[in-house]
Structures are given as structure tokens and as C-alpha cells.
Tab-separated table of C-alpha atoms and ligand atoms in Angstrom:
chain	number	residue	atom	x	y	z
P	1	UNK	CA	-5.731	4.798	27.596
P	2	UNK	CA	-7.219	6.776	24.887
P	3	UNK	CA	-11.146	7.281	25.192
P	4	UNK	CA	-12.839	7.637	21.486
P	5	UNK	CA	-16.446	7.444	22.945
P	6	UNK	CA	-18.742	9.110	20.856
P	7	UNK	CA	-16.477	9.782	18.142
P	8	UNK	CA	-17.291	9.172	14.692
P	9	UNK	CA	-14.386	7.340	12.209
P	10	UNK	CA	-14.710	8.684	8.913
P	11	UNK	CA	-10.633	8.542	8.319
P	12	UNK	CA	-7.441	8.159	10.227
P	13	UNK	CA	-6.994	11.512	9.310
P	14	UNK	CA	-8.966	12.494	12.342
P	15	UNK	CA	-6.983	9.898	14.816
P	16	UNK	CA	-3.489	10.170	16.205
P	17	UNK	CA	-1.233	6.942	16.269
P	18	UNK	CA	-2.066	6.440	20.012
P	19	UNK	CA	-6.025	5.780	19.403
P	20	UNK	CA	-5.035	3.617	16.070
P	21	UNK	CA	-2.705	1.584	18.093
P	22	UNK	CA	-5.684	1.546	20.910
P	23	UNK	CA	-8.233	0.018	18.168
P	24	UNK	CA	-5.861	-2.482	16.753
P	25	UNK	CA	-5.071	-3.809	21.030
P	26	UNK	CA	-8.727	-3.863	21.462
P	27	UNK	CA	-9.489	-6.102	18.587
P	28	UNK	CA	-6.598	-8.188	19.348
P	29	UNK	CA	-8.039	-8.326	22.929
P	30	UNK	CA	-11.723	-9.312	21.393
P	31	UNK	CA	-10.132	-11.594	18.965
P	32	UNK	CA	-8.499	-13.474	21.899
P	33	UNK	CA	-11.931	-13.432	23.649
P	34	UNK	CA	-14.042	-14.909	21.108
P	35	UNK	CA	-11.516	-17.800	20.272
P	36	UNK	CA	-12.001	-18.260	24.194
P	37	UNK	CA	-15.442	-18.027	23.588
P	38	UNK	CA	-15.931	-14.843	26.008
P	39	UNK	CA	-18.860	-12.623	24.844
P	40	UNK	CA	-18.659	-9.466	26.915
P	41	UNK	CA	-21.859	-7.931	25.035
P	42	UNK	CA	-20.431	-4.569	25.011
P	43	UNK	CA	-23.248	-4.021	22.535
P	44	UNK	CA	-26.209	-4.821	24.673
P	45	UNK	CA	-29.379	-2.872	23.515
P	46	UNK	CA	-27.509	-1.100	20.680
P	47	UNK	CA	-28.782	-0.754	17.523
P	48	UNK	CA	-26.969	0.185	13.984
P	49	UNK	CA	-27.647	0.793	10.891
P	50	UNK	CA	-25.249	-0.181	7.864
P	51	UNK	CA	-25.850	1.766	4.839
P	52	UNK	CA	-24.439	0.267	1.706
P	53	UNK	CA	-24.714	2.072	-1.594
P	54	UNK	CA	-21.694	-0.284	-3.382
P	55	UNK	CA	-21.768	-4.154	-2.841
P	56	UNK	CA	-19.531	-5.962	0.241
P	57	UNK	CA	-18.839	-9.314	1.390
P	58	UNK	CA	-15.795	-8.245	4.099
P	59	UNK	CA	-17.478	-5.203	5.362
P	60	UNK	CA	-21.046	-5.815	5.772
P	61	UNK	CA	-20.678	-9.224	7.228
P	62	UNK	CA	-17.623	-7.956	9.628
P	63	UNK	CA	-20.074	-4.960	11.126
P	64	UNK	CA	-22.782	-7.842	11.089
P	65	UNK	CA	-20.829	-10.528	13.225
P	66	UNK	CA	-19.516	-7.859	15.360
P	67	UNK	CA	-22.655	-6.288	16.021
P	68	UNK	CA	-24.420	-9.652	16.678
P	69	UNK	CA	-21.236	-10.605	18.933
P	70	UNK	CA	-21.296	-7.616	20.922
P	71	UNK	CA	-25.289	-7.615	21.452
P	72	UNK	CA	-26.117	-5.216	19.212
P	73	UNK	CA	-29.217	-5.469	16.586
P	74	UNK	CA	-27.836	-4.441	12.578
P	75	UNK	CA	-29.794	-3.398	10.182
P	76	UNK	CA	-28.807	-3.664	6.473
P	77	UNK	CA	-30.166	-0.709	4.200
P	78	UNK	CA	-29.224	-0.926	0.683
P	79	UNK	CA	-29.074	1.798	-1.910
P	80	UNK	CA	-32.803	0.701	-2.459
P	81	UNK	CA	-33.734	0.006	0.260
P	82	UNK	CA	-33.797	3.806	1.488
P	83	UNK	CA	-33.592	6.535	-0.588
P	84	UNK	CA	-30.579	8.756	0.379
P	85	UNK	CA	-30.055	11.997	-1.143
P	86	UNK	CA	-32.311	10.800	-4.532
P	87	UNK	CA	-35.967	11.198	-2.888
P	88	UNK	CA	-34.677	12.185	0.438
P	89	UNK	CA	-31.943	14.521	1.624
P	90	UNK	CA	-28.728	13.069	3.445
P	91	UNK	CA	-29.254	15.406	5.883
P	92	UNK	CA	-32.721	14.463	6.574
P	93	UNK	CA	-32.147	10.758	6.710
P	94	UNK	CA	-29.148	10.717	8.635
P	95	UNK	CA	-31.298	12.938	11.129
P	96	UNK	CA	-33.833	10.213	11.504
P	97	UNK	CA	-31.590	7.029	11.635
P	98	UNK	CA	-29.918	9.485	14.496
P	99	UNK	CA	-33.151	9.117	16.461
P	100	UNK	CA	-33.124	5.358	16.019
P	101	UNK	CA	-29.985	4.322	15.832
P	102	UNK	CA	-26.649	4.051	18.065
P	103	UNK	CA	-24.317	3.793	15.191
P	104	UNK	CA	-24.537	4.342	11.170
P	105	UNK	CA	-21.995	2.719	8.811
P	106	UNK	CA	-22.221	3.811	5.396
P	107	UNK	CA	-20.221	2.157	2.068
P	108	UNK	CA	-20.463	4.253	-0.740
P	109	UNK	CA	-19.142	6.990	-3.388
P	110	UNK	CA	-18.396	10.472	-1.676
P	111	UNK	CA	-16.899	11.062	1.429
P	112	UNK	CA	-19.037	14.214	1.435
P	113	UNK	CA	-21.718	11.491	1.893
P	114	UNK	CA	-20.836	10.048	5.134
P	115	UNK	CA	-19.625	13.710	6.567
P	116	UNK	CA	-22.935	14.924	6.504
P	117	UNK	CA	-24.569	11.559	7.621
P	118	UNK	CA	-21.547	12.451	10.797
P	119	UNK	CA	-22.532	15.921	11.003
P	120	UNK	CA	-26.238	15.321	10.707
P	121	UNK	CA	-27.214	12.186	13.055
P	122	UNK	CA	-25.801	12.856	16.091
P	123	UNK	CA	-24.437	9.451	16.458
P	124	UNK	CA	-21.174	8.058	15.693
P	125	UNK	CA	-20.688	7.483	11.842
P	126	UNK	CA	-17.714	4.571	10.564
P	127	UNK	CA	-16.989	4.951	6.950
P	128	UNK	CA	-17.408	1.231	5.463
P	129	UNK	CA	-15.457	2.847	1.864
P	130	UNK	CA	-15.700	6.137	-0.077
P	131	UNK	CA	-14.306	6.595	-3.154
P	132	UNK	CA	-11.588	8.285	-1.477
P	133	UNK	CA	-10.869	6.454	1.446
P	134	UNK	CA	-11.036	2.885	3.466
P	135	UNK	CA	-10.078	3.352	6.926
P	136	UNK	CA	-11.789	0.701	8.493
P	137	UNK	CA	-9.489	-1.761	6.254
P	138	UNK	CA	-6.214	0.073	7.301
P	139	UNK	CA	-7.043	-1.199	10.897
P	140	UNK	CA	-7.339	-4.351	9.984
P	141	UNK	CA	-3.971	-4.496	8.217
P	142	UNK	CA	-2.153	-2.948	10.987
P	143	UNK	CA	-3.713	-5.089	12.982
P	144	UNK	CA	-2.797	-8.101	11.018
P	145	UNK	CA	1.080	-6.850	10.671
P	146	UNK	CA	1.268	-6.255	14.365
P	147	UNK	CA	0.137	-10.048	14.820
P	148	UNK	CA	3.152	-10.855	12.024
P	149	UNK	CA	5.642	-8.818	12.591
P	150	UNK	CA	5.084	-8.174	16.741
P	151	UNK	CA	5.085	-4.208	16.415
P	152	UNK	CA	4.084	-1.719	13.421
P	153	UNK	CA	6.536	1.389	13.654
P	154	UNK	CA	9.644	1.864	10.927
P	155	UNK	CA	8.566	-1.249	8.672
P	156	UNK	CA	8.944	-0.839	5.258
P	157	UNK	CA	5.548	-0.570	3.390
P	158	UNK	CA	5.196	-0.696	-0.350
P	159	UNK	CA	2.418	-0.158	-2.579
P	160	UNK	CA	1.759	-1.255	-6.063
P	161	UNK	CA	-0.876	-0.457	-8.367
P	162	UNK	CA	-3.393	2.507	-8.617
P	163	UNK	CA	-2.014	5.036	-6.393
P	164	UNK	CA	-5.191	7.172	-6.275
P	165	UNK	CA	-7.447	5.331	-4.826
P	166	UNK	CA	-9.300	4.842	-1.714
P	167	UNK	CA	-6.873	2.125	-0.344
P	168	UNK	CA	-3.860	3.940	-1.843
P	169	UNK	CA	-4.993	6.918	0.066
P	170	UNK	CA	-6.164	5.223	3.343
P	171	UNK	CA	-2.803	3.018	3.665
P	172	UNK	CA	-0.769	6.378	3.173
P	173	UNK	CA	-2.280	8.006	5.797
P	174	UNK	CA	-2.181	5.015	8.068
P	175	UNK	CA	1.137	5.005	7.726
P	176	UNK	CA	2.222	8.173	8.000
P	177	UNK	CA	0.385	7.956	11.224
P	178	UNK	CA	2.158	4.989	12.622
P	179	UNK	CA	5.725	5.857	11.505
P	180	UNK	CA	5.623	3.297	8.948
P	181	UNK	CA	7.780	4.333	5.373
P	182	UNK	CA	5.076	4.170	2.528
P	183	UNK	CA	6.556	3.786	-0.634
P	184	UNK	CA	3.631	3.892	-4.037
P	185	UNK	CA	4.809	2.420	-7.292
P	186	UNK	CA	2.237	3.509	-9.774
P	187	UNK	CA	2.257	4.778	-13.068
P	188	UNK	CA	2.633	8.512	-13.271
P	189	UNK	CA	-1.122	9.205	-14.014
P	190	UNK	CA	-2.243	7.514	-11.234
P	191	UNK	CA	-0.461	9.118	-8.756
P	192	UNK	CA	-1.658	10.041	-5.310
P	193	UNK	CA	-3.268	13.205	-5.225
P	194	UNK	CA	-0.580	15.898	-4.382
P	195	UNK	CA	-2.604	17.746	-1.848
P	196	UNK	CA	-2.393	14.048	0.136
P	197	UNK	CA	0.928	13.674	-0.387
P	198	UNK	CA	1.456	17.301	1.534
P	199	UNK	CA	-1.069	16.160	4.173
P	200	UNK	CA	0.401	12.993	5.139
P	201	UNK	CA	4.040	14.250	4.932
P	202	UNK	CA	3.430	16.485	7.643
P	203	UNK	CA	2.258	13.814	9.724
P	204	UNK	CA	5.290	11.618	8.444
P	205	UNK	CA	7.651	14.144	10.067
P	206	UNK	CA	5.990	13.946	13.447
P	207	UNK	CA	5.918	9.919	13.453
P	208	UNK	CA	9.637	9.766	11.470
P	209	UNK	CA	8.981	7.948	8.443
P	210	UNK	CA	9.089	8.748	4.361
P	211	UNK	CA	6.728	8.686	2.186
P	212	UNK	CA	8.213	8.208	-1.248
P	213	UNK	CA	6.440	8.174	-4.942
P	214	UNK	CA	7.976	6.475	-7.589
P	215	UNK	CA	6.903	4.426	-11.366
P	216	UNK	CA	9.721	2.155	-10.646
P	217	UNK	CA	8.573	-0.769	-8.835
P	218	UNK	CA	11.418	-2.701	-9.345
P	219	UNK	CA	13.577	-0.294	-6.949
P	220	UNK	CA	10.399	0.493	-5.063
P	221	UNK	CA	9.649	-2.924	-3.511
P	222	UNK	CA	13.475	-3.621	-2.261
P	223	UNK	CA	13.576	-4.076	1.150
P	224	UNK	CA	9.689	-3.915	1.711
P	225	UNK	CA	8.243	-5.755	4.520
P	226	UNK	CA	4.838	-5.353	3.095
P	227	UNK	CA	3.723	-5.733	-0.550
P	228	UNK	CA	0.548	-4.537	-0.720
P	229	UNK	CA	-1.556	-4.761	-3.673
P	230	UNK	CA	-5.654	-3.684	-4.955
P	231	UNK	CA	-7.598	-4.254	-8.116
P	232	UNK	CA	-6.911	-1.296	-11.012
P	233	UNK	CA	-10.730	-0.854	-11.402
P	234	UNK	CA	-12.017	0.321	-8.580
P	235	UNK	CA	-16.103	0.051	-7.634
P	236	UNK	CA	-17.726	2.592	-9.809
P	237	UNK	CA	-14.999	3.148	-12.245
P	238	UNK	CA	-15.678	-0.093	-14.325
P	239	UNK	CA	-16.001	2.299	-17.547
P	240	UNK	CA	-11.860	2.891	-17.356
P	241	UNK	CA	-11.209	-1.214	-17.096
P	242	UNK	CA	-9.075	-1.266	-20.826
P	243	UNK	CA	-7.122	1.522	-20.342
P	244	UNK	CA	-6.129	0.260	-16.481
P	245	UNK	CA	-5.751	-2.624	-17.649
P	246	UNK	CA	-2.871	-1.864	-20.310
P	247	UNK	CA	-1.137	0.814	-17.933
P	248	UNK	CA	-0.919	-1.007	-14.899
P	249	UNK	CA	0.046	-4.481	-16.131
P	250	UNK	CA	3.811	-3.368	-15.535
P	251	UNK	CA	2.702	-3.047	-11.463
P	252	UNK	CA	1.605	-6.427	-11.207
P	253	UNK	CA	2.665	-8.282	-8.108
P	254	UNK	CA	4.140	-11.422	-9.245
P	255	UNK	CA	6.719	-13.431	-7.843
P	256	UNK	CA	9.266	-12.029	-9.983
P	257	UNK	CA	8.232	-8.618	-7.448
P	258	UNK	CA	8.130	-10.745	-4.484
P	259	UNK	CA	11.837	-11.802	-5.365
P	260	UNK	CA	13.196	-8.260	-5.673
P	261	UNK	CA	12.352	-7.262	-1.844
P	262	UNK	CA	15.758	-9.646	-1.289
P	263	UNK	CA	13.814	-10.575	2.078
P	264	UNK	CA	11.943	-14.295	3.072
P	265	UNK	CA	10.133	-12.476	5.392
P	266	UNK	CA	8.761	-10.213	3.158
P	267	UNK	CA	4.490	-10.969	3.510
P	268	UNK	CA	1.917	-9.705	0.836
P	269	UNK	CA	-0.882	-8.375	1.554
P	270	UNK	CA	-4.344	-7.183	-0.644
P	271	UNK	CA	-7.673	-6.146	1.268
P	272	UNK	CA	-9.739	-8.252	-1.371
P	273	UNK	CA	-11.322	-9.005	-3.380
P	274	UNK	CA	-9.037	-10.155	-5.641
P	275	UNK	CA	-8.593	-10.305	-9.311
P	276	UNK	CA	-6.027	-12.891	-9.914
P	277	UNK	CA	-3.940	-12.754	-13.234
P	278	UNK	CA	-4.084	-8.946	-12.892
P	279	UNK	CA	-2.744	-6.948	-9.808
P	280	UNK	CA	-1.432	-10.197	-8.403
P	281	UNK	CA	-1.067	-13.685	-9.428
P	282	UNK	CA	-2.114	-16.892	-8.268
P	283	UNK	CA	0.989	-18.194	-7.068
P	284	UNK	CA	1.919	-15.188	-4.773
P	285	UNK	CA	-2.038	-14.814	-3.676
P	286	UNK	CA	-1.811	-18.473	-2.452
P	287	UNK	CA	1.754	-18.192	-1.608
P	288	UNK	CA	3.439	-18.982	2.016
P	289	UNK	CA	3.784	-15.255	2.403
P	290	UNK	CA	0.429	-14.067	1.699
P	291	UNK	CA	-1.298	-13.241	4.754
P	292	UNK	CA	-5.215	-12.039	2.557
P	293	UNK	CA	-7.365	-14.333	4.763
P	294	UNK	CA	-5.873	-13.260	8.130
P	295	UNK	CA	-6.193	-9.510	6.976
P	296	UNK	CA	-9.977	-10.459	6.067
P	297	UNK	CA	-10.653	-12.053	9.338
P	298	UNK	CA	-9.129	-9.085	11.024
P	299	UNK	CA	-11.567	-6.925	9.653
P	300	UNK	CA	-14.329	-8.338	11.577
P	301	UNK	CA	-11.848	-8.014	14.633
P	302	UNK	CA	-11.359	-4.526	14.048
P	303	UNK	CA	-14.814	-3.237	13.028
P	304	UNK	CA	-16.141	-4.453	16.321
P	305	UNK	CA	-13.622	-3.051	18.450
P	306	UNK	CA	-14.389	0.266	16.473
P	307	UNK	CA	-18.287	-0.051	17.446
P	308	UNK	CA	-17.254	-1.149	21.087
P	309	UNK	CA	-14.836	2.317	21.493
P	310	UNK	CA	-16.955	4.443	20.004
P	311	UNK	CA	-20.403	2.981	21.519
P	312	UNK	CA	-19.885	0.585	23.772
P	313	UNK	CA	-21.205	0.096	27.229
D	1	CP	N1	-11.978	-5.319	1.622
D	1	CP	C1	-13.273	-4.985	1.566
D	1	CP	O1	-13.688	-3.882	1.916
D	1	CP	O2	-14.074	-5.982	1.110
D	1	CP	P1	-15.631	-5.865	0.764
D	1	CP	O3	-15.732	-4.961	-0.437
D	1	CP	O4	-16.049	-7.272	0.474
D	1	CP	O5	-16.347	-5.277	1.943
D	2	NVA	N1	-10.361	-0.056	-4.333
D	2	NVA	C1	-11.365	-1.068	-4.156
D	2	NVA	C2	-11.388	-1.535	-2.729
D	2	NVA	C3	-12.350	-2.644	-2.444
D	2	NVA	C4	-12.338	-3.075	-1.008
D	2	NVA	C5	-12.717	-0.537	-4.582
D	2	NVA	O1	-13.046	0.597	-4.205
D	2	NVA	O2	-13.441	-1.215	-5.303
């Protein structure tokens, strides 16, 4: 069994296949627990902290419930709350929540951020969303297609929308990890970022899957297991919302889309929130193959078993 004890997650990058797959049984193991109503406390006398420079519903309340769950105390610092790298340097506030805390999540623009909060505090640091990547969600949508489909490996994955962004980027990697084909269907300026593409091809050779780009979503989403959508303006980049808005209407996951994957079992998926009438539409978000509200539950799942691998007792 892998051991990730003191180990920071600040993307899957930094985790083989065999410690993702270990995360997503030990959720699945916690989930199981709690509808049992088993606490274990793994937690007990922990304390973390849970930076948040962008807003969160999902993320804060999962590492919230999980803490409280587990036995742990969080503590919710917003942007003004504390006052990171404006009044105070990173590395100067990540070294004192290190002598305070167990555990820091942080949620906000640069991953450069949450590096030096890793490098820094001398505790474990879980990256609640950069601008360039979401890993914590990834486990939660594995973990919610291992529940579906009963394994992970050599499904077909498909993603629609803004290929550049941080859940773009964290699902390709994910994938590549697990052996799972990730397909993109964006337009051609939104494109994952080549360097990426290189990075997570190499580890797509090791696991045996493909990792294919492509502005034609129509050919991209036949035979996908997963259609996976997120909104075209991402936190922060609310300034770009008309011109997203006109090139990505063509990537919209409709049922028209859903159709074209010539499979019933096909599920969708989105890591929320939503805007409906945009990247998806009402009917498929409320659809009998939309799984949105188990992946959201999941993420609570996940996040704890995260906090219990990394920090647990
Ligand atoms: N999916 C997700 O990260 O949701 P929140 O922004 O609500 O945390
Ligand atoms: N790409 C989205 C994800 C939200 C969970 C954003 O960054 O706003």
C-alpha cells in the first residue's frame, strides 16, 4: 500500500497512478464509513488552515466536513482575512501557519503561490485550485467513475470547452496517469498548452492511453464514456466573457453531443458550478446520465481521504 504521509498535493503531476488509485479506495472506504456512521477521527488534535483567495462552495465546505469528520479543527482565512504576499510575504506566512498548523489548503491564482506556501511551511500543502490546475477535483471524478463504471483504466474520456484551463489541464494529467484516453475538443485558441501536452504524453506512454487534440467535437465525443464539460470564463478571467462566449458556443454540450457518443451508457460529467444555457444545457445537466451531484459529494470524500494520507494519525 502506498504511504503519502507527509507529502504535500499540489498536482497529480507529482503522484503515480498507484497513490491516485490509493486516494480514490480510501475515500470510497470513508465514504462507506460515514454512511455507516463510523467516525475513525483520523484527525484527532489536527489543525488546518484553508486559505481561499477566489470564492468556493464545493471546496471549502468539502475540507470543512472532512476536517470536522476526521477530528480536526479548520480554519477559514480569506484573501482579507490575512494578508498574503500584499503586506506580508508568502514565504513568511506560510512559515508561521507551518508552526500552527498540520495542514494548509490554499484556492487561488498562481500555482507559484501554493509552491512556496509547500516549500515554505513545512507541512503538507493541498492545492484547493490555481489558475492552472485542480487536482483535488480530478480525485473526485475518478473516484466518482470508478463507483459508475467499476474500474478507471482504458475508458474513453472527452473534453469539451476551454482546453486551457485549470480543469482542462488537471483532467489531462489525471488521465494520462490512469491510462485513461483524453480526448479535448476546443477551439484552436484555446488549446492546451503544448508544453502539457509533451508532459502528459510521456506519462500516456507508460500507462497506454492517447491523448488526442482536436476542434471537432462532433468526431471527438464518439465513443466517449465521459463527457466532461466547465464554464468558458474561468474565476479571474471575467474580462474575456464576450469573446468566450461567441467562440465556444459551437462546444456546447447539448444533447445533440450526448447523441453522437452512439453509447446509453455514456455519463456527463462537470465539476460545477454550472452555467446552464452555455457549456451545457439544462436537459443534459438534469439528465439520467449526468452524474454532477455524485461528483460534488465525492469531493468531500476525496479531500478527506487526502488530509487522512497525508496527516492522519
Ligand atoms: N468544483 C469546485 O471546485 O467547486 P467550488 O468552486 O465551489 O469549490
Ligand atoms: N475553471 C473553473 C473551475 C471552477 C471549479 C474556474 O477556475 O473558475
Amino acid at each position: 500500500m502506498p504511504n503519502i504521509k507527509g507529502r504535500s498535493l499540489l498536482t497529480l503531476k507529482d503522484y503515480s497512478a498507484e497513490e491516485i488509485e490509493y486516494i480514490i479506495d480510501l475515500a470510497i472506504e470513508l465514504k462507506n464509513k460515514k454512511k455507516a456512521n463510523i467516525f475513525e477521527k483520523h484527525l484527532a488534535n489536527k489543525n488546518v488552515a484553508l486559505i481561499f483567495e477566489k470564492p468556493s462552495t464545493r471546496t471549502r465546505c468539502s475540507f470543512t466536513v472532512g476536517a470536522v469528520d476526521e477530528g480536526a479543527h479548520p480554519e477559514y482565512l480569506s484573501k482579507n482575512d490575512i494578508q498574503l504576499g500584499y503586506k506580508e510575504t508568502v514565504e513568511d506566512t506560510a512559515r508561521v501557519l507551518g508552526r500552527m498548523f498540520d495542514g494548509i489548503e490554499f484556492r487561488g491564482f498562481s500555482q507559484e503561490t501554493v509552491e512556496k506556501l509547500a516549500k515554505y511551511s513545512g507541512v503538507p500543502v493541498w492545492n484547493g485550485l490555481t489558475d492552472e490546475d485542480h487536482p483535488t477535483q480530478v480525485l473526485a471524478d475518478f473516484m466518482t467513475i470508478k463507483e459508475k463504471f467499476g474500474y478507471i483504466k482504458g475508458l474513453n474520456f472527452v473534453y469539451c470547452g476551454d482546453g486551457r484551463n485549470n480543469m482542462s489541464n488537471a483532467l489531462m494529467i489525471g488521465c494520462a496517469k490512469m491510462g485513461v484516453n483524453y480526448t479535448v475538443a476546443s477551439p484552436k485558441s484555446l488549446e492546451p498548452d503544448s508544453e502539457l501536452i509533451n508532459i502528459c504524453r510521456t506519462y500516456a506512454k507508460e500507462s497506454g492511453c492517447d491523448i488526442t487534440i482536436t476542434d471537432d467535437i462532433k468526431k471527438a465525443v464518439k465513443g466517449a464514456d465521459i463527457v466532461y464539460t466547465d464554464v468558458w470564463v474561468s474565476m479571474g478571467e471575467e474580462e474575456k466573457t464576450q469573446e468566450r462566449l461567441s467562440i465556444l458556443r459551437p462546444y456546447q454540450v447539448n444533447s445533440e453531443v450526448m447523441g453522437l457518443t452512439e453509447k446509453d451508457s455514456t455519463i456527463f460529467m462537470h465539476c460545477l458550478p454550472a452555467v446552464r444555457g452555455n457549456e451545457v444545457t439544462n436537459d443534459v445537466l438534469e439528465g439520467k446520465n449526468s452524474v454532477v451531484f455524485d461528483e460534488a459529494e465525492n469531493r468531500m470524500h476525496t479531500i478527506k481521504a487526502v488530509m487522512v494520507a497525508t496527516i492522519g494519525n
